[in-house]
mmCIF file of C-alpha atoms in Angstrom:
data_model
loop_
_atom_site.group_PDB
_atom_site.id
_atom_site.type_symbol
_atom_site.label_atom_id
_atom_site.label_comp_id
_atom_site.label_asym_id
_atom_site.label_seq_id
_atom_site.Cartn_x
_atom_site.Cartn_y
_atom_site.Cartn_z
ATOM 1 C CA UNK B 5 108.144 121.662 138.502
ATOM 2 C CA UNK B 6 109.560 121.494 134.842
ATOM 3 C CA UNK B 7 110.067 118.382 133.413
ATOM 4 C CA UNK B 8 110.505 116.594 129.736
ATOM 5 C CA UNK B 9 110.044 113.017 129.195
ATOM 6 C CA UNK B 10 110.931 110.763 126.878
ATOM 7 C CA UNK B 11 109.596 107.622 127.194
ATOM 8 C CA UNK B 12 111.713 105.521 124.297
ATOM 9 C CA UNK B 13 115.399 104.802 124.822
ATOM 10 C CA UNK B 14 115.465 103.390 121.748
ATOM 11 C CA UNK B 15 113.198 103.374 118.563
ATOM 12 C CA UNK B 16 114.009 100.957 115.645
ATOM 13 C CA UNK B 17 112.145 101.402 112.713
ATOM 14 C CA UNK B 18 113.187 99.934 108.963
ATOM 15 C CA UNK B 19 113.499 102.886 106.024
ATOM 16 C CA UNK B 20 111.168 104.031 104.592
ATOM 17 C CA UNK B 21 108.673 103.925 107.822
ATOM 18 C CA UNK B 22 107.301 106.846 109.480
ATOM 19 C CA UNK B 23 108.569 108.038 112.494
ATOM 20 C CA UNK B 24 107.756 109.762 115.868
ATOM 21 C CA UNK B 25 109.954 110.293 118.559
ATOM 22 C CA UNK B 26 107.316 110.884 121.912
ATOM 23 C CA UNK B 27 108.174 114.281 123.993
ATOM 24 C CA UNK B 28 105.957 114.619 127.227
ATOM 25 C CA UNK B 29 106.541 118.314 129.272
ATOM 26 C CA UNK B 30 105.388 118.974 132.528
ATOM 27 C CA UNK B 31 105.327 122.831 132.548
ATOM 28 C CA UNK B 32 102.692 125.471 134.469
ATOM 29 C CA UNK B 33 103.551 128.860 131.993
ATOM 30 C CA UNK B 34 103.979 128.681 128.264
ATOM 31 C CA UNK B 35 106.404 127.062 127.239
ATOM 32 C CA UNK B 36 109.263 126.549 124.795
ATOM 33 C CA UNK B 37 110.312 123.797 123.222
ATOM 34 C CA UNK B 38 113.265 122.106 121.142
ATOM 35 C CA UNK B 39 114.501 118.958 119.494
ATOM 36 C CA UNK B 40 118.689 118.712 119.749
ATOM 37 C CA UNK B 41 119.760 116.082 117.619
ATOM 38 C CA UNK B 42 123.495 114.430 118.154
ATOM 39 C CA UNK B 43 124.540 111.867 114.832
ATOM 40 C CA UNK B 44 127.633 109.851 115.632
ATOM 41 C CA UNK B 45 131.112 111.607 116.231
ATOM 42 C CA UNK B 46 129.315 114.844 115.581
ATOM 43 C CA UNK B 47 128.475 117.305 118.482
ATOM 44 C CA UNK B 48 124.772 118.062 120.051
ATOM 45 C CA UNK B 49 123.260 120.974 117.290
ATOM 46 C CA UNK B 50 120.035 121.955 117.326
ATOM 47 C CA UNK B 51 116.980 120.383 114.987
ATOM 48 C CA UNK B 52 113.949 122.536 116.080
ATOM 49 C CA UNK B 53 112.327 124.775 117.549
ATOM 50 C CA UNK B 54 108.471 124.947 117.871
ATOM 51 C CA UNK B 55 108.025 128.858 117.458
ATOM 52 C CA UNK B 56 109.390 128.248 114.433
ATOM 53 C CA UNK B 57 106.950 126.121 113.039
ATOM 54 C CA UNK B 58 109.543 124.799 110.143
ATOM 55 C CA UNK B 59 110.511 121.784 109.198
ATOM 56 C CA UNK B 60 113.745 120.437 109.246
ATOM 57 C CA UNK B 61 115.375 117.450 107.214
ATOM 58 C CA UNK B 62 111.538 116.272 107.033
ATOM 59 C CA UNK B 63 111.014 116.329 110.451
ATOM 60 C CA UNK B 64 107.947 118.552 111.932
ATOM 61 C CA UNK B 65 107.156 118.947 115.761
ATOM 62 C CA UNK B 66 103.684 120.524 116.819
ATOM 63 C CA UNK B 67 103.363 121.837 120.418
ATOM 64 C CA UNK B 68 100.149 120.343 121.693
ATOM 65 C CA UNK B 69 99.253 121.938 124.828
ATOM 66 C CA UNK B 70 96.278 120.092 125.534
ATOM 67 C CA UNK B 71 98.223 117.206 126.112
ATOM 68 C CA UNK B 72 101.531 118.582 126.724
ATOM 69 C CA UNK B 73 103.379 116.634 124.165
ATOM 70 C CA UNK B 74 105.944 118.271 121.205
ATOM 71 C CA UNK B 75 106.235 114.490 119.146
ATOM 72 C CA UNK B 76 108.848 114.777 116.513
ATOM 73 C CA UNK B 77 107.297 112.937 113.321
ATOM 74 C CA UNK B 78 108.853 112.384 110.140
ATOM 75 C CA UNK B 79 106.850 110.514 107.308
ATOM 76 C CA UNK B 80 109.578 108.274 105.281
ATOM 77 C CA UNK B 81 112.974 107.663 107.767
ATOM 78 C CA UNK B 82 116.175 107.361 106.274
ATOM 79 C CA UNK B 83 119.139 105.696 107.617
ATOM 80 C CA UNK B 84 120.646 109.175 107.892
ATOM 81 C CA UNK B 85 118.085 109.867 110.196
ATOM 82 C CA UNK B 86 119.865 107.747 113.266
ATOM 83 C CA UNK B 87 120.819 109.506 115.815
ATOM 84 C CA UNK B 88 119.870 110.254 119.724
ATOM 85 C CA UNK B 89 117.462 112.813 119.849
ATOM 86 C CA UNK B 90 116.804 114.405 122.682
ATOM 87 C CA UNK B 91 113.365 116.976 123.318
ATOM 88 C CA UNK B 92 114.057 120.161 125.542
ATOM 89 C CA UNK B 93 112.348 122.733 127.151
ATOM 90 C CA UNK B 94 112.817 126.139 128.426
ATOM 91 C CA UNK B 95 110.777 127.146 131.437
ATOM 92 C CA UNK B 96 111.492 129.027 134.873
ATOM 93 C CA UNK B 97 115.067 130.857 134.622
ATOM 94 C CA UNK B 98 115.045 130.458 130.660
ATOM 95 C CA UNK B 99 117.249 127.586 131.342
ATOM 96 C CA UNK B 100 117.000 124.691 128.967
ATOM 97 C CA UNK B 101 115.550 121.375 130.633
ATOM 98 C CA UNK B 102 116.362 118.357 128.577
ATOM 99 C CA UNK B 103 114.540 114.805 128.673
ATOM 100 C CA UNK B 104 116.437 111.476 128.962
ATOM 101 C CA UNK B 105 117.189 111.015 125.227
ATOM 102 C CA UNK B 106 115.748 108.805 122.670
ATOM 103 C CA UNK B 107 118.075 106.723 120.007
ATOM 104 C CA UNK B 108 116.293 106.315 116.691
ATOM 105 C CA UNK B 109 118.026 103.422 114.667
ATOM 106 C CA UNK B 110 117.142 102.806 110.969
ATOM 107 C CA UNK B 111 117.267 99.880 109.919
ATOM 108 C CA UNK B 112 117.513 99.399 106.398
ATOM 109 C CA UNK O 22 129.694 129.708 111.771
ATOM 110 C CA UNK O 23 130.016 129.185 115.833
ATOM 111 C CA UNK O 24 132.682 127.322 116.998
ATOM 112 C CA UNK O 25 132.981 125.620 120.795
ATOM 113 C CA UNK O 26 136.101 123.918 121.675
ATOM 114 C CA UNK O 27 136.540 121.935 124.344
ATOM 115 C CA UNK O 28 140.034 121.686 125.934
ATOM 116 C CA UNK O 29 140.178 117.631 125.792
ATOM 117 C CA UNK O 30 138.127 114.921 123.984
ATOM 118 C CA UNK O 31 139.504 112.352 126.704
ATOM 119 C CA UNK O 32 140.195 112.563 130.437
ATOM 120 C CA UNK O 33 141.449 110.251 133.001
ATOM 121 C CA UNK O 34 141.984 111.330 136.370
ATOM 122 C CA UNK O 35 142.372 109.647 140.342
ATOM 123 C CA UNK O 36 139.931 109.941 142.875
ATOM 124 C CA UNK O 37 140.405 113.579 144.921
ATOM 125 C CA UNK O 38 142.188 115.404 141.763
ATOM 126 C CA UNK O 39 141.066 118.604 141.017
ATOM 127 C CA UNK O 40 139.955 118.792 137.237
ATOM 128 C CA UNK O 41 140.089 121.449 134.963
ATOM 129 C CA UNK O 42 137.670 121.285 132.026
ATOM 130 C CA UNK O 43 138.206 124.460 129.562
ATOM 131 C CA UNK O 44 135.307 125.863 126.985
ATOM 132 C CA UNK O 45 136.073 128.409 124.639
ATOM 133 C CA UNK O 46 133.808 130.138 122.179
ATOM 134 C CA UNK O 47 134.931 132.531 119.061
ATOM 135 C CA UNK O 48 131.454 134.245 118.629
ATOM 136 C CA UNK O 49 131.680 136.308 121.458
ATOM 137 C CA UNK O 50 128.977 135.081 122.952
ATOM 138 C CA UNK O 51 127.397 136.734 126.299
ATOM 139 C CA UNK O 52 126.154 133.164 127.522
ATOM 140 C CA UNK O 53 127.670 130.091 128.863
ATOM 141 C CA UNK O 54 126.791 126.615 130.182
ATOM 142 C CA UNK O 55 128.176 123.799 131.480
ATOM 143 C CA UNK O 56 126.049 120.349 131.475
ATOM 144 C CA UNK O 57 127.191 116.459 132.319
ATOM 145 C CA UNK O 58 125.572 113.922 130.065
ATOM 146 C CA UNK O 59 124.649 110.411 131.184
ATOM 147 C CA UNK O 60 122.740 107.309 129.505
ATOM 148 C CA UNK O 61 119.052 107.363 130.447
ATOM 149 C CA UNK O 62 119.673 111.247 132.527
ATOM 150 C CA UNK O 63 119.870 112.829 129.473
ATOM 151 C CA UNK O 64 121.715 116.544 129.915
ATOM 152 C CA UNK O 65 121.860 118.173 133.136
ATOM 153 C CA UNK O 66 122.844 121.776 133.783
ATOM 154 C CA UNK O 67 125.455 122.383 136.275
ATOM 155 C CA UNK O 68 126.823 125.569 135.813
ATOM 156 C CA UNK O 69 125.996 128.873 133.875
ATOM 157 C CA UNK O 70 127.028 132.572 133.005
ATOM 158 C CA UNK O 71 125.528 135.280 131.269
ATOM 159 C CA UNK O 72 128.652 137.365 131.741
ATOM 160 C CA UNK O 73 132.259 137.772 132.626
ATOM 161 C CA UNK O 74 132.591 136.566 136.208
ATOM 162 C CA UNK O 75 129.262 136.105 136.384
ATOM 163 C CA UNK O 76 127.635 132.495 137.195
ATOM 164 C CA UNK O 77 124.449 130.778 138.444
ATOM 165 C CA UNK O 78 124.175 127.389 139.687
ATOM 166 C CA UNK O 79 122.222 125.052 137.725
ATOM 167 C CA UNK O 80 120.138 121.600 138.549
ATOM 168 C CA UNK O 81 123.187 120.004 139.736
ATOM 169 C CA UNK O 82 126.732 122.484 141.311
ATOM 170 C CA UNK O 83 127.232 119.973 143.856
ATOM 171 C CA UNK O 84 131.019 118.974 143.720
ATOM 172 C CA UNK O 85 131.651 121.282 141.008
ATOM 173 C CA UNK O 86 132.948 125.088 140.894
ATOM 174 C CA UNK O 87 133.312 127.580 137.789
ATOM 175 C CA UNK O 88 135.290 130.504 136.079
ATOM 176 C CA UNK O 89 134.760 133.207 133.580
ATOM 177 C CA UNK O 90 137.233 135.424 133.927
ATOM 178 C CA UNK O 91 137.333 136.242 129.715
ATOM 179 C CA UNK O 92 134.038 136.732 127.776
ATOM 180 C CA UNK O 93 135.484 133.604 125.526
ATOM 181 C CA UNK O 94 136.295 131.219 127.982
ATOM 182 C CA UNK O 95 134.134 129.440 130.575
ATOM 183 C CA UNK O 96 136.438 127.047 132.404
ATOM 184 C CA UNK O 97 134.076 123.701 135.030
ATOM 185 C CA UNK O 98 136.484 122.440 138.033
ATOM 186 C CA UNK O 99 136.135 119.682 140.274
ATOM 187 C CA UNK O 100 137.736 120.711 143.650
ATOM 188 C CA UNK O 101 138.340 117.054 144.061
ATOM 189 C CA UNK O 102 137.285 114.512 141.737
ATOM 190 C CA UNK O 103 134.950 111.704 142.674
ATOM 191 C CA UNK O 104 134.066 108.337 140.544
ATOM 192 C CA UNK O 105 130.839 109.349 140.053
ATOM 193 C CA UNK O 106 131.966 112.749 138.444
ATOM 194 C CA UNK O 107 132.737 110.110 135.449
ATOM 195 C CA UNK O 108 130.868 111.013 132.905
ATOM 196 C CA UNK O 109 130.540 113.147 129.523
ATOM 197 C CA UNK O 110 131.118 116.905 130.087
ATOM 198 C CA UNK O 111 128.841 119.503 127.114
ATOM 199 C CA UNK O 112 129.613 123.283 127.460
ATOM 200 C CA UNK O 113 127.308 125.357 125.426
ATOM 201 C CA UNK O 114 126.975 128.965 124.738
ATOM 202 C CA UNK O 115 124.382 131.448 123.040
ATOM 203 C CA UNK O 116 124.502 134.845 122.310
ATOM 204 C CA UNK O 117 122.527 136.800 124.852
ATOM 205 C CA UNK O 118 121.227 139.878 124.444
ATOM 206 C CA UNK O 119 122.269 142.403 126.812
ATOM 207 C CA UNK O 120 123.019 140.305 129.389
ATOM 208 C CA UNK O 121 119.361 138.703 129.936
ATOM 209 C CA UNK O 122 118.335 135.747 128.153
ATOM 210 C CA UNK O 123 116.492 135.336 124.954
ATOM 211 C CA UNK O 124 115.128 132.471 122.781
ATOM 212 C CA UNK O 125 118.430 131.830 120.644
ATOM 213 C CA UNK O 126 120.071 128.541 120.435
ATOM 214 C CA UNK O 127 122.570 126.993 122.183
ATOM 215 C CA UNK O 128 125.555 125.552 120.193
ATOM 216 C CA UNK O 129 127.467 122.979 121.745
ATOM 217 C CA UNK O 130 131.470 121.540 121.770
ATOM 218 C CA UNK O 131 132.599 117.927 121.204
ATOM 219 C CA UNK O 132 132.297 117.252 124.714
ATOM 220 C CA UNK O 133 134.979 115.937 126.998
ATOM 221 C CA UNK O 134 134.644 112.228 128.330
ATOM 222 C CA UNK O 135 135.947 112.418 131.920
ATOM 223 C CA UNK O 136 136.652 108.902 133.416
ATOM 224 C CA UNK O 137 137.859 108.882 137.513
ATOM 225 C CA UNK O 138 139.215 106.253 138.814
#
């Protein structure tokens, strides 16, 4: 089975903090994976991609197949930054598997 | 730049309706998808198509039927809406590449908040 898992609903963290949003996969071939990002009143776009190995509005992602986990981590949050992220994955079918969702709030 | 529009931003419809939700894409586009999007589910794939009046069933068709009958436009219907068909309805699409699927990204409408009651 594929699966991605988020285990945060919510992470609060003041500005200036670092940040990492967890992403667990469950996943037997290799596998590829994204961060979407949705701000407020703006549409789901995407932040990520690990093939890609670039990093986005300061935010970096490393695939880490030893312990199947792609954390999103960005060193100094800004209040921009809030948002729901959510961590997906494209497995059997090439269709895109998503995980529940985390909301990053910063505070400031 | 890609644009997805979504017919409605708001919907509010009785109990055994049937619902027409309308996607349309302007970057021609080979792929299409249709997903629901609840608080702690996350996104959930209901419907796709990699070509005109072509579709595949996704994680969760129950209750739910499709159309592509024009590259551009990928219509969801609910033969007869049920309360929990409430939710938030995402189409995507991606470009494709001759008809099979590829790594590209998925680029996504403003979503249409469906509320049955």
């Amino acid at each position: 089975a594929q699966r991605v898992t988020q285990p945060e609903k919510l992470l609060s963290v003041f500005k200036g903090a670092p940040v990492e949003l967890k992403c667990n996969y469950s996943y037997s071939g290799s596998p590829e994976l994204f961060w979407y990002v949705q701000y407020s009143r703006q549409r789901l776009q995407l932040l990520l991609r690990h093939i890609s190995r670039e990093s986005i509005k300061g935010f970096t992602a490393d695939l880490n197949k030893g312990e199947t986990s792609f954390h999103l981590k960005k060193p100094f949050a800004q209040e921009e930054d809030s948002a729901m992220y959510y961590c997906a994955l494209r497995g059997y079918g090439n269709k895109l598997v998503f995980g529940a969702g985390t909301i990053l709030r910063v505070k400031s | 730049d890609v644009k997805v529009t979504q017919s409605s931003r708001y919907l509010v419809k009785r109990t055994g309706e049937k619902v027409f939700l309308e996607c349309v894409q302007d970057m021609d586009h080979e792929n299409m998808f249709w997903y629901r999007q609840d608080p702690g589910l996350g996104l959930r794939l209901i419907y796709f198509s990699y070509d005109v009046k072509m579709k595949e069933k996704g994680d969760i068709p129950e209750g739910y039927s499709v159309s592509r009958e024009k590259k551009e436009r990928f219509s969801l219907i609910l033969e007869s809406a049920s309360t929990n068909q409430t939710s938030m309805y995402l189409c995507a699409s991606s470009l494709g590449q001759g008809g099979g699927w590829s790594t590209d990204t998925q680029y996504f409408g403003p979503g249409t908040r469906l509320t049955v009651l």
